[in-house]
Amino acid sequence: MNTSQSALRAQSRLASLADAVHLPCGAQLPNRLAKAAMSELLADPDNRATQAHATLYDAWAQSGPGMMLTGNVQVDRQHLEHPGNVALSGPQPAEHLAQLRAWSSAAKRYGGQIWMQLSHAGRQTSPRVNRTPKAPSNVPLKMGSLRFEPPEPLTGAEVRDLIAKFAEAAATARTTGFDGVQLHAAHGYLFSQFLSPRANLRGDEWGGNLEGRARFLLQTIHAVRQRVGADYPISVKLNSSDFLRGGFDFDDCQAVVAWLDEASVDLIEISGGTYEQPRMLNIAGFETVVDPVTSPTGASKEAYFAKFAPLVRQRLRRAKLMVTGGFRSAEAMVDAVANGVDVVGLGKPLCLAPTAPAALLSGTAVDLRQPKGSARLGPGILGPQSPIRMVRAINALGGSSWYNLQILRLAAGQSPDPRAGFLPSFMKAQKREQAMAQALRR
Ligand SMILES: Cc1cc2nc3c(=O)[nH]c(=O)nc-3n(C[C@H](O)[C@H](O)[C@H](O)COP(=O)(O)O)c2cc1C
């Protein structure tokens, strides 16, 4: 094959990314690229959306991803992962509904969709927000000297109340122009805590075997479906595994995927990891990583959860499959599609290259590898794969701050700054979080 033939072949393979995706509820995504959920940390002291959300999503929308997920919007103001989270606790005042509408319309201006991710931080609640968080059981996070408060168990009545709160928030998302909702059941947040046999030691109907541990998630889906109607997309972000000994594992994931499929979920997004084991950032935590599946495909080294797709696919009868985590080349994305992935999620790359979807959709190969120097503490022993646990933790926390700084720049109408320093960004983010926590109006 000569050079122009292989270029043409590569371009036609890339064309699969521009295919529309038909969801079981009847909605349709214009293409297979999605902006993954990334906490914007842009809310005001009442945890309401601001003009900055609209500016940010306008910037991302211009390059045409078929769908954008918001960062986690919390359903309980006492359980934020950061004081800058948007929260929808109960019915919202007219001014907030107007801000939410401004956000969704900016995001939809160029023909793509915006879905709202709904969450509750549980025991991963920021201690700056709440020193007595609630969770399934009184099991603290094991994160060395990085302190999170030990949680108190939710009562059965509180669990039921939360189900109603998720349903109410989903209804608000629909009435304010968001095209779908996603329940965040990955990364160690509340649904993920309920699913985990390590974090959920309950003996009542919300705990016990996997069926009991999944009940909170499944009943919430049922309640959300009743509020939003049959024609509205519902997604769930789920861990392939927590990658922790005795935690939620890939067998559990496959069983839950089948239940989600039956429960009218339209799109299941596969991720992995928790604060204790941040595999979603490709970093090992304080414990040994327990990885259940060795890679069957070449591309999965880059897209680290894509290897789960073929087995997850087998459990699906109607829902579509999205995978997020580590996609950096067009090649890995088209390989994933060929292996049964319907939607490819992109997170960090869109903080530095917000126009990448336009290039991908026009058939141009892109290299979304991140600048190595700046988004980490240092190379080798100081890097994300350091043998020193605390160094890995600093890389995980500081790396997120570094990417959030890029989000803040986009939201202020500025260009990303790939040369921003790691430690200055980390310190700035810490100060900002503290100031935002102090400013919260209760
Ligand atoms: C700054 C930042 C904020 C994030 N916030 C969220 C979030 O609110 N909800 C969520 O599900 N995942 C969140 N994530 C994880 C991403 O959605 C994604 O799963 C992860 O970054 C891996 O994908 P990537 O390699 O394309 O970045 C966040 C990641 C980063 C870097």
Short mmCIF file of C-alpha atoms and ligand atoms in Angstrom, two decimals:
data_model
loop_
_atom_site.label_atom_id
_atom_site.label_comp_id
_atom_site.label_asym_id
_atom_site.label_seq_id
_atom_site.Cartn_x
_atom_site.Cartn_y
_atom_site.Cartn_z
CA MET A 1 0.00 0.00 0.00
CA ASN A 2 1.46 3.43 -0.92
CA THR A 3 1.38 6.47 1.38
CA SER A 4 -1.75 8.05 -0.04
CA GLN A 5 -3.61 4.70 0.06
CA SER A 6 -2.72 4.17 3.71
CA ALA A 7 -3.71 7.77 4.53
CA LEU A 8 -7.09 7.13 2.86
CA ARG A 9 -7.51 3.88 4.75
CA ALA A 10 -6.72 5.60 8.05
CA GLN A 11 -9.23 8.33 7.22
CA SER A 12 -11.99 5.87 6.44
CA ARG A 13 -11.34 4.01 9.70
CA LEU A 14 -11.62 7.34 11.52
CA ALA A 15 -14.96 7.96 9.84
CA SER A 16 -16.56 5.51 12.30
CA LEU A 17 -16.14 8.15 15.03
CA ALA A 18 -18.58 10.38 13.16
CA ASP A 19 -21.37 7.74 13.18
CA ALA A 20 -24.59 8.65 14.99
CA VAL A 21 -25.49 6.60 18.08
CA HIS A 22 -29.14 5.56 18.52
CA LEU A 23 -30.17 5.16 22.15
CA PRO A 24 -32.91 2.81 23.33
CA CYS A 25 -35.06 5.73 24.60
CA GLY A 26 -35.25 7.06 21.02
CA ALA A 27 -32.72 9.88 21.38
CA GLN A 28 -29.74 10.02 19.06
CA LEU A 29 -26.20 11.26 19.61
CA PRO A 30 -24.79 12.97 16.49
CA ASN A 31 -21.43 11.19 16.81
CA ARG A 32 -19.41 8.84 19.02
CA LEU A 33 -17.24 11.38 20.84
CA ALA A 34 -18.17 12.52 24.33
CA LYS A 35 -16.58 14.95 26.69
CA ALA A 36 -16.26 13.02 29.95
CA ALA A 37 -17.49 14.47 33.25
CA MET A 38 -14.96 16.77 34.89
CA SER A 39 -15.77 18.70 38.01
CA GLU A 40 -15.67 22.36 36.95
CA LEU A 41 -15.50 23.84 40.48
CA LEU A 42 -17.21 27.00 39.21
CA ALA A 43 -20.33 27.23 41.37
CA ASP A 44 -21.19 30.31 43.43
CA PRO A 45 -21.39 30.24 47.29
CA ASP A 46 -24.97 28.89 47.02
CA ASN A 47 -23.64 26.04 44.83
CA ARG A 48 -25.44 27.41 41.82
CA ALA A 49 -24.31 27.38 38.20
CA THR A 50 -22.69 30.59 36.95
CA GLN A 51 -21.99 32.35 33.65
CA ALA A 52 -18.57 30.65 33.70
CA HIS A 53 -20.27 27.26 33.13
CA ALA A 54 -21.90 28.62 29.97
CA THR A 55 -18.61 30.11 28.69
CA LEU A 56 -16.74 26.86 29.35
CA TYR A 57 -19.25 24.59 27.64
CA ASP A 58 -19.56 26.96 24.70
CA ALA A 59 -15.79 26.58 24.22
CA TRP A 60 -15.98 22.80 24.35
CA ALA A 61 -19.15 22.57 22.22
CA GLN A 62 -17.64 24.43 19.26
CA SER A 63 -15.52 21.44 18.27
CA GLY A 64 -18.59 19.23 17.97
CA PRO A 65 -18.47 16.35 20.48
CA GLY A 66 -21.77 14.48 20.15
CA MET A 67 -22.37 14.74 23.88
CA MET A 68 -20.82 16.46 26.88
CA LEU A 69 -21.27 15.29 30.44
CA THR A 70 -21.24 17.98 33.10
CA GLY A 71 -18.94 17.57 36.08
CA ASN A 72 -20.61 15.98 39.08
CA VAL A 73 -23.68 17.95 40.19
CA GLN A 74 -24.47 17.01 43.78
CA VAL A 75 -27.94 16.19 45.05
CA ASP A 76 -27.09 17.15 48.65
CA ARG A 77 -25.25 20.37 49.58
CA GLN A 78 -23.83 18.68 52.68
CA HIS A 79 -22.07 16.09 50.54
CA LEU A 80 -19.93 17.95 48.01
CA GLU A 81 -16.59 16.62 46.84
CA HIS A 82 -15.53 20.30 46.59
CA PRO A 83 -17.19 23.56 47.72
CA GLY A 84 -17.26 24.65 44.05
CA ASN A 85 -19.67 21.87 42.99
CA VAL A 86 -23.07 22.78 41.60
CA ALA A 87 -25.80 21.26 43.80
CA LEU A 88 -29.48 20.63 43.14
CA SER A 89 -30.83 19.79 46.60
CA GLY A 90 -34.59 19.86 46.11
CA PRO A 91 -36.62 22.41 44.10
CA GLN A 92 -34.50 25.28 42.76
CA PRO A 93 -35.27 29.00 42.79
CA ALA A 94 -36.10 30.74 39.48
CA GLU A 95 -32.68 32.47 39.27
CA HIS A 96 -30.89 29.14 39.44
CA LEU A 97 -33.20 27.57 36.86
CA ALA A 98 -32.30 30.48 34.55
CA GLN A 99 -28.55 29.87 35.09
CA LEU A 100 -28.98 26.18 34.35
CA ARG A 101 -30.87 27.04 31.14
CA ALA A 102 -28.08 29.42 30.10
CA TRP A 103 -25.57 26.62 30.69
CA SER A 104 -27.46 24.01 28.66
CA SER A 105 -28.22 26.37 25.77
CA ALA A 106 -24.57 27.43 25.45
CA ALA A 107 -23.59 23.76 25.35
CA LYS A 108 -26.15 22.89 22.66
CA ARG A 109 -25.52 25.87 20.40
CA TYR A 110 -23.52 23.82 17.85
CA GLY A 111 -25.75 20.74 17.65
CA GLY A 112 -24.26 18.48 20.32
CA GLN A 113 -25.91 17.40 23.55
CA ILE A 114 -25.26 18.07 27.22
CA TRP A 115 -26.12 15.55 29.92
CA MET A 116 -25.98 16.30 33.62
CA GLN A 117 -24.01 13.98 35.89
CA LEU A 118 -25.68 13.57 39.30
CA SER A 119 -23.76 12.45 42.35
CA HIS A 120 -23.37 12.39 46.13
CA ALA A 121 -19.89 12.21 47.60
CA GLY A 122 -20.69 10.08 50.68
CA ARG A 123 -17.47 9.31 52.56
CA GLN A 124 -15.46 11.12 49.84
CA THR A 125 -17.10 14.41 50.92
CA SER A 126 -14.58 17.22 51.31
CA PRO A 127 -13.82 17.64 55.04
CA ARG A 128 -13.82 21.39 54.32
CA VAL A 129 -17.53 21.07 53.55
CA ASN A 130 -18.75 18.58 56.15
CA ARG A 131 -16.96 16.86 59.02
CA THR A 132 -19.73 14.32 59.61
CA PRO A 133 -20.45 12.82 56.19
CA LYS A 134 -22.94 10.00 55.66
CA ALA A 135 -22.19 6.77 53.81
CA PRO A 136 -23.54 3.19 53.70
CA SER A 137 -21.49 2.14 56.74
CA ASN A 138 -19.01 3.50 59.23
CA VAL A 139 -15.98 2.54 57.11
CA PRO A 140 -13.38 5.31 56.72
CA LEU A 141 -11.28 5.73 53.60
CA LYS A 142 -7.83 4.21 53.93
CA MET A 143 -5.64 6.98 52.58
CA GLY A 144 -2.71 7.24 54.92
CA SER A 145 -2.33 10.73 56.33
CA LEU A 146 -4.70 12.24 53.73
CA ARG A 147 -7.60 12.75 56.12
CA PHE A 148 -11.22 12.19 55.26
CA GLU A 149 -13.69 12.11 58.14
CA PRO A 150 -15.05 8.68 59.19
CA PRO A 151 -18.62 8.49 57.89
CA GLU A 152 -21.85 7.79 59.76
CA PRO A 153 -24.23 5.17 58.32
CA LEU A 154 -27.28 6.49 56.47
CA THR A 155 -30.60 5.38 57.93
CA GLY A 156 -33.07 3.55 55.68
CA ALA A 157 -35.27 6.69 55.65
CA GLU A 158 -32.27 8.78 54.55
CA VAL A 159 -31.54 6.35 51.71
CA ARG A 160 -35.16 6.69 50.51
CA ASP A 161 -34.91 10.46 50.78
CA LEU A 162 -31.78 10.42 48.62
CA ILE A 163 -33.54 8.38 45.95
CA ALA A 164 -36.22 11.10 45.83
CA LYS A 165 -33.51 13.78 45.66
CA PHE A 166 -31.85 12.14 42.65
CA ALA A 167 -35.23 11.89 40.90
CA GLU A 168 -36.02 15.54 41.65
CA ALA A 169 -32.60 16.66 40.38
CA ALA A 170 -33.07 14.64 37.18
CA ALA A 171 -36.44 16.31 36.61
CA THR A 172 -34.76 19.71 37.07
CA ALA A 173 -32.10 18.71 34.54
CA ARG A 174 -34.79 17.89 32.01
CA THR A 175 -36.82 21.07 32.54
CA THR A 176 -33.72 23.24 32.24
CA GLY A 177 -32.72 21.87 28.84
CA PHE A 178 -30.17 19.16 29.68
CA ASP A 179 -30.58 16.33 27.16
CA GLY A 180 -29.96 13.46 29.57
CA VAL A 181 -28.72 12.55 33.04
CA GLN A 182 -25.98 10.30 34.29
CA LEU A 183 -25.82 8.74 37.75
CA HIS A 184 -22.22 8.67 38.96
CA ALA A 185 -21.82 5.15 40.31
CA ALA A 186 -18.03 4.99 39.78
CA HIS A 187 -14.86 6.33 41.46
CA GLY A 188 -15.85 5.62 45.05
CA TYR A 189 -18.75 8.10 45.34
CA LEU A 190 -21.94 7.16 47.16
CA PHE A 191 -23.46 4.66 44.67
CA SER A 192 -20.02 3.08 44.29
CA GLN A 193 -19.70 2.90 48.11
CA PHE A 194 -23.02 1.04 48.26
CA LEU A 195 -21.82 -1.38 45.57
CA SER A 196 -18.54 -2.10 47.39
CA PRO A 197 -18.43 -5.04 49.82
CA ARG A 198 -15.64 -3.19 51.67
CA ALA A 199 -17.54 0.09 52.14
CA ASN A 200 -21.04 -1.36 52.55
CA LEU A 201 -21.36 -3.62 55.62
CA ARG A 202 -25.11 -3.11 56.04
CA GLY A 203 -27.32 -5.97 57.09
CA ASP A 204 -30.56 -4.36 55.84
CA GLU A 205 -32.14 -4.33 52.37
CA TRP A 206 -29.46 -1.86 51.11
CA GLY A 207 -26.52 -4.18 51.83
CA GLY A 208 -25.52 -7.84 51.99
CA ASN A 209 -25.09 -9.62 48.66
CA LEU A 210 -24.55 -7.83 45.36
CA GLU A 211 -28.29 -7.60 44.75
CA GLY A 212 -28.73 -5.78 48.06
CA ARG A 213 -25.74 -3.53 47.45
CA ALA A 214 -27.05 -2.60 43.98
CA ARG A 215 -30.58 -1.87 45.25
CA PHE A 216 -29.93 1.83 45.97
CA LEU A 217 -28.66 2.38 42.41
CA LEU A 218 -31.44 0.35 40.76
CA GLN A 219 -34.23 1.96 42.78
CA THR A 220 -32.80 5.37 41.95
CA ILE A 221 -32.86 4.54 38.24
CA HIS A 222 -36.47 3.45 38.60
CA ALA A 223 -37.40 6.69 40.43
CA VAL A 224 -35.52 8.84 37.89
CA ARG A 225 -37.22 7.05 34.97
CA GLN A 226 -40.62 7.73 36.52
CA ARG A 227 -39.83 11.45 36.76
CA VAL A 228 -38.14 12.01 33.37
CA GLY A 229 -40.31 9.76 31.18
CA ALA A 230 -39.54 6.96 28.74
CA ASP A 231 -37.99 9.13 26.01
CA TYR A 232 -35.20 10.72 28.07
CA PRO A 233 -31.64 9.33 28.18
CA ILE A 234 -30.40 7.90 31.47
CA SER A 235 -26.78 6.87 31.83
CA VAL A 236 -24.77 5.26 34.62
CA LYS A 237 -21.01 5.60 35.07
CA LEU A 238 -19.78 2.36 36.60
CA ASN A 239 -16.45 0.94 37.67
CA SER A 240 -15.13 -2.04 35.76
CA SER A 241 -13.47 -2.76 39.10
CA ASP A 242 -12.38 -0.90 42.21
CA PHE A 243 -9.03 -2.70 41.75
CA LEU A 244 -8.90 -3.34 45.51
CA ARG A 245 -8.67 -6.71 47.25
CA GLY A 246 -12.17 -7.61 48.44
CA GLY A 247 -13.72 -4.66 46.61
CA PHE A 248 -16.28 -4.35 43.80
CA ASP A 249 -14.70 -6.44 41.05
CA PHE A 250 -15.21 -7.18 37.37
CA ASP A 251 -17.56 -10.11 38.03
CA ASP A 252 -19.73 -7.73 40.08
CA CYS A 253 -19.50 -5.16 37.29
CA GLN A 254 -20.76 -7.63 34.67
CA ALA A 255 -23.71 -8.64 36.83
CA VAL A 256 -24.62 -5.00 37.55
CA VAL A 257 -24.30 -4.09 33.86
CA ALA A 258 -26.94 -6.71 32.99
CA TRP A 259 -29.28 -5.30 35.68
CA LEU A 260 -28.74 -1.74 34.44
CA ASP A 261 -29.54 -2.87 30.92
CA GLU A 262 -32.82 -4.38 32.12
CA ALA A 263 -33.58 -1.30 34.20
CA SER A 264 -33.92 0.99 31.13
CA VAL A 265 -30.46 2.57 31.26
CA ASP A 266 -29.56 3.94 27.82
CA LEU A 267 -25.79 4.36 28.11
CA ILE A 268 -23.38 2.61 30.46
CA GLU A 269 -20.00 4.31 30.85
CA ILE A 270 -17.19 2.07 32.05
CA SER A 271 -14.41 3.53 34.17
CA GLY A 272 -12.59 2.25 37.26
CA GLY A 273 -10.94 3.13 40.56
CA THR A 274 -11.69 5.16 43.66
CA TYR A 275 -9.92 7.82 45.75
CA GLU A 276 -8.17 4.91 47.50
CA GLN A 277 -7.11 3.43 44.16
CA PRO A 278 -7.23 6.17 41.48
CA ARG A 279 -7.07 3.96 38.39
CA MET A 280 -9.26 6.49 36.50
CA LEU A 281 -6.14 8.69 36.57
CA ASN A 282 -3.93 5.67 35.80
CA ILE A 283 -2.27 5.96 39.23
CA ALA A 284 -1.89 3.22 41.85
CA GLY A 285 -3.18 3.99 45.34
CA PHE A 286 -2.04 2.97 48.81
CA GLU A 287 -2.82 -0.74 48.28
CA THR A 288 -1.71 -3.24 45.64
CA VAL A 289 -3.69 -2.94 42.41
CA VAL A 290 -5.84 -6.02 41.83
CA ASP A 291 -6.42 -6.11 38.05
CA PRO A 292 -8.75 -8.89 36.92
CA VAL A 293 -8.30 -8.94 33.15
CA THR A 294 -5.07 -9.01 31.23
CA SER A 295 -5.17 -6.96 28.10
CA PRO A 296 -6.63 -8.76 25.05
CA THR A 297 -6.11 -5.78 22.72
CA GLY A 298 -3.06 -3.75 21.83
CA ALA A 299 -4.79 -0.42 22.28
CA SER A 300 -5.85 -1.09 25.86
CA LYS A 301 -2.42 -0.15 27.16
CA GLU A 302 -3.36 3.37 26.18
CA ALA A 303 -7.12 3.23 26.81
CA TYR A 304 -6.90 1.40 30.07
CA PHE A 305 -10.53 0.31 30.47
CA ALA A 306 -11.15 -0.54 26.78
CA LYS A 307 -10.04 -4.12 27.48
CA PHE A 308 -13.27 -4.64 29.46
CA ALA A 309 -15.51 -3.60 26.56
CA PRO A 310 -15.93 -6.93 24.71
CA LEU A 311 -17.06 -8.75 27.89
CA VAL A 312 -19.33 -5.91 29.03
CA ARG A 313 -20.84 -5.78 25.53
CA GLN A 314 -21.94 -9.42 25.92
CA ARG A 315 -24.14 -8.42 28.88
CA LEU A 316 -26.01 -5.73 26.96
CA ARG A 317 -29.24 -6.30 25.10
CA ARG A 318 -30.32 -2.70 24.57
CA ALA A 319 -28.05 -0.18 26.32
CA LYS A 320 -25.12 1.46 24.52
CA LEU A 321 -21.58 1.31 25.84
CA MET A 322 -19.23 4.21 26.55
CA VAL A 323 -15.67 3.80 27.75
CA THR A 324 -13.52 6.58 29.23
CA GLY A 325 -9.94 6.63 30.43
CA GLY A 326 -6.65 7.13 28.64
CA PHE A 327 -7.76 7.56 25.02
CA ARG A 328 -4.97 9.55 23.39
CA SER A 329 -4.82 8.46 19.74
CA ALA A 330 -7.42 8.17 17.02
CA GLU A 331 -6.17 4.63 16.47
CA ALA A 332 -7.13 3.53 20.01
CA MET A 333 -10.54 5.16 19.59
CA VAL A 334 -11.38 3.37 16.34
CA ASP A 335 -10.04 0.10 17.78
CA ALA A 336 -12.39 0.54 20.73
CA VAL A 337 -15.33 1.12 18.37
CA ALA A 338 -14.36 -2.01 16.45
CA ASN A 339 -14.40 -3.88 19.80
CA GLY A 340 -17.98 -2.87 20.59
CA VAL A 341 -17.63 0.56 22.20
CA ASP A 342 -20.38 2.94 21.03
CA VAL A 343 -19.14 6.17 22.61
CA VAL A 344 -15.56 7.21 23.37
CA GLY A 345 -15.11 9.46 26.42
CA LEU A 346 -12.38 12.08 26.54
CA GLY A 347 -11.50 13.90 29.74
CA LYS A 348 -8.08 15.43 30.37
CA PRO A 349 -7.17 15.80 26.65
CA LEU A 350 -10.04 18.28 26.21
CA CYS A 351 -8.60 20.52 28.95
CA LEU A 352 -5.52 21.14 26.79
CA ALA A 353 -6.88 20.47 23.30
CA PRO A 354 -10.52 21.59 23.42
CA THR A 355 -10.74 21.53 19.61
CA ALA A 356 -9.60 17.90 19.24
CA PRO A 357 -13.08 16.50 18.47
CA ALA A 358 -13.33 18.67 15.33
CA ALA A 359 -10.06 17.23 14.02
CA LEU A 360 -11.07 13.66 14.86
CA LEU A 361 -14.48 14.05 13.26
CA SER A 362 -12.96 15.41 10.07
CA GLY A 363 -10.81 12.29 9.81
CA THR A 364 -7.54 13.82 11.02
CA ALA A 365 -5.46 11.72 13.36
CA VAL A 366 -4.49 13.58 16.52
CA ASP A 367 -1.96 12.95 19.24
CA LEU A 368 -3.54 13.74 22.57
CA ARG A 369 -0.65 12.65 24.74
CA GLN A 370 -0.23 15.18 27.51
CA PRO A 371 2.90 17.27 28.06
CA LYS A 372 4.81 15.07 30.48
CA GLY A 373 6.71 17.77 32.33
CA SER A 374 4.00 19.87 33.87
CA ALA A 375 1.02 17.73 34.96
CA ARG A 376 3.12 15.76 37.43
CA LEU A 377 5.40 16.47 40.38
CA GLY A 378 8.45 15.26 38.46
CA PRO A 379 9.88 12.36 36.46
CA GLY A 380 10.70 8.85 37.76
CA ILE A 381 10.52 8.57 41.53
CA LEU A 382 8.61 11.87 41.70
CA GLY A 383 6.10 10.84 39.02
CA PRO A 384 2.62 9.23 39.04
CA GLN A 385 4.17 5.72 38.92
CA SER A 386 6.54 6.41 41.86
CA PRO A 387 7.17 3.53 44.30
CA ILE A 388 6.43 6.03 47.11
CA ARG A 389 2.72 6.00 47.97
CA MET A 390 2.53 9.58 49.18
CA VAL A 391 4.23 10.82 46.00
CA ARG A 392 1.63 8.97 43.91
CA ALA A 393 -1.14 10.55 45.99
CA ILE A 394 0.32 14.04 45.45
CA ASN A 395 0.48 13.34 41.73
CA ALA A 396 -3.18 12.26 41.72
CA LEU A 397 -4.40 15.27 43.71
CA GLY A 398 -2.05 17.80 42.12
CA GLY A 399 -2.68 16.42 38.63
CA SER A 400 -6.43 16.99 39.05
CA SER A 401 -5.75 20.53 40.29
CA TRP A 402 -3.51 21.15 37.29
CA TYR A 403 -6.23 20.05 34.87
CA ASN A 404 -8.83 22.02 36.79
CA LEU A 405 -6.66 25.10 36.35
CA GLN A 406 -6.92 24.57 32.58
CA ILE A 407 -10.70 24.29 32.95
CA LEU A 408 -10.76 27.59 34.87
CA ARG A 409 -8.76 29.21 32.06
CA LEU A 410 -11.21 27.98 29.40
CA ALA A 411 -14.11 29.18 31.54
CA ALA A 412 -12.50 32.63 31.68
CA GLY A 413 -12.23 32.72 27.88
CA GLN A 414 -8.45 32.08 27.96
CA SER A 415 -6.35 29.46 26.19
CA PRO A 416 -4.95 26.47 28.10
CA ASP A 417 -1.47 26.88 29.56
CA PRO A 418 0.42 23.59 29.14
CA ARG A 419 3.45 25.10 30.87
CA ALA A 420 1.64 25.92 34.13
CA GLY A 421 3.75 24.70 37.06
CA PHE A 422 2.59 21.65 39.02
CA LEU A 423 3.25 22.84 42.56
CA PRO A 424 2.00 26.42 42.04
CA SER A 425 -1.23 25.02 40.52
CA PHE A 426 -1.61 22.64 43.45
CA MET A 427 -1.09 25.41 46.04
CA LYS A 428 -3.43 27.75 44.18
CA ALA A 429 -6.11 25.05 44.05
CA GLN A 430 -5.77 24.37 47.79
CA LYS A 431 -6.14 28.07 48.61
CA ARG A 432 -9.08 28.40 46.26
CA GLU A 433 -10.84 25.42 47.84
CA GLN A 434 -10.34 26.84 51.32
CA ALA A 435 -11.64 30.27 50.29
CA MET A 436 -14.66 28.73 48.54
CA ALA A 437 -15.43 26.57 51.59
CA GLN A 438 -15.36 29.65 53.84
CA ALA A 439 -17.59 31.59 51.45
CA LEU A 440 -20.31 28.91 51.26
CA ARG A 441 -23.70 30.40 52.23
CA ARG A 442 -25.67 27.90 54.28
C1 LIG B 1 -10.05 17.62 36.78
C2 LIG B 1 -10.87 16.35 36.69
C3 LIG B 1 -12.15 16.31 37.20
C4 LIG B 1 -12.91 15.14 37.10
N1 LIG B 1 -14.20 15.16 37.57
C5 LIG B 1 -15.00 14.08 37.35
C6 LIG B 1 -16.37 14.13 37.68
O1 LIG B 1 -16.91 15.15 38.15
N2 LIG B 1 -17.10 13.02 37.43
C7 LIG B 1 -16.56 11.89 36.88
O2 LIG B 1 -17.27 10.93 36.65
N3 LIG B 1 -15.27 11.82 36.57
C8 LIG B 1 -14.48 12.90 36.76
N4 LIG B 1 -13.18 12.85 36.36
C9 LIG B 1 -12.68 11.64 35.68
C10 LIG B 1 -12.88 11.73 34.16
O3 LIG B 1 -14.24 11.77 33.79
C11 LIG B 1 -12.25 10.54 33.46
O4 LIG B 1 -12.92 9.37 33.90
C12 LIG B 1 -10.75 10.41 33.73
O5 LIG B 1 -10.12 11.69 33.65
C13 LIG B 1 -10.08 9.48 32.72
O6 LIG B 1 -10.29 9.90 31.40
P1 LIG B 1 -9.14 10.69 30.55
O7 LIG B 1 -7.95 9.80 30.55
O8 LIG B 1 -9.74 10.91 29.22
O9 LIG B 1 -8.87 11.96 31.30
C14 LIG B 1 -12.38 13.99 36.48
C15 LIG B 1 -11.08 14.03 35.99
C16 LIG B 1 -10.31 15.18 36.08
C17 LIG B 1 -8.93 15.21 35.50
#
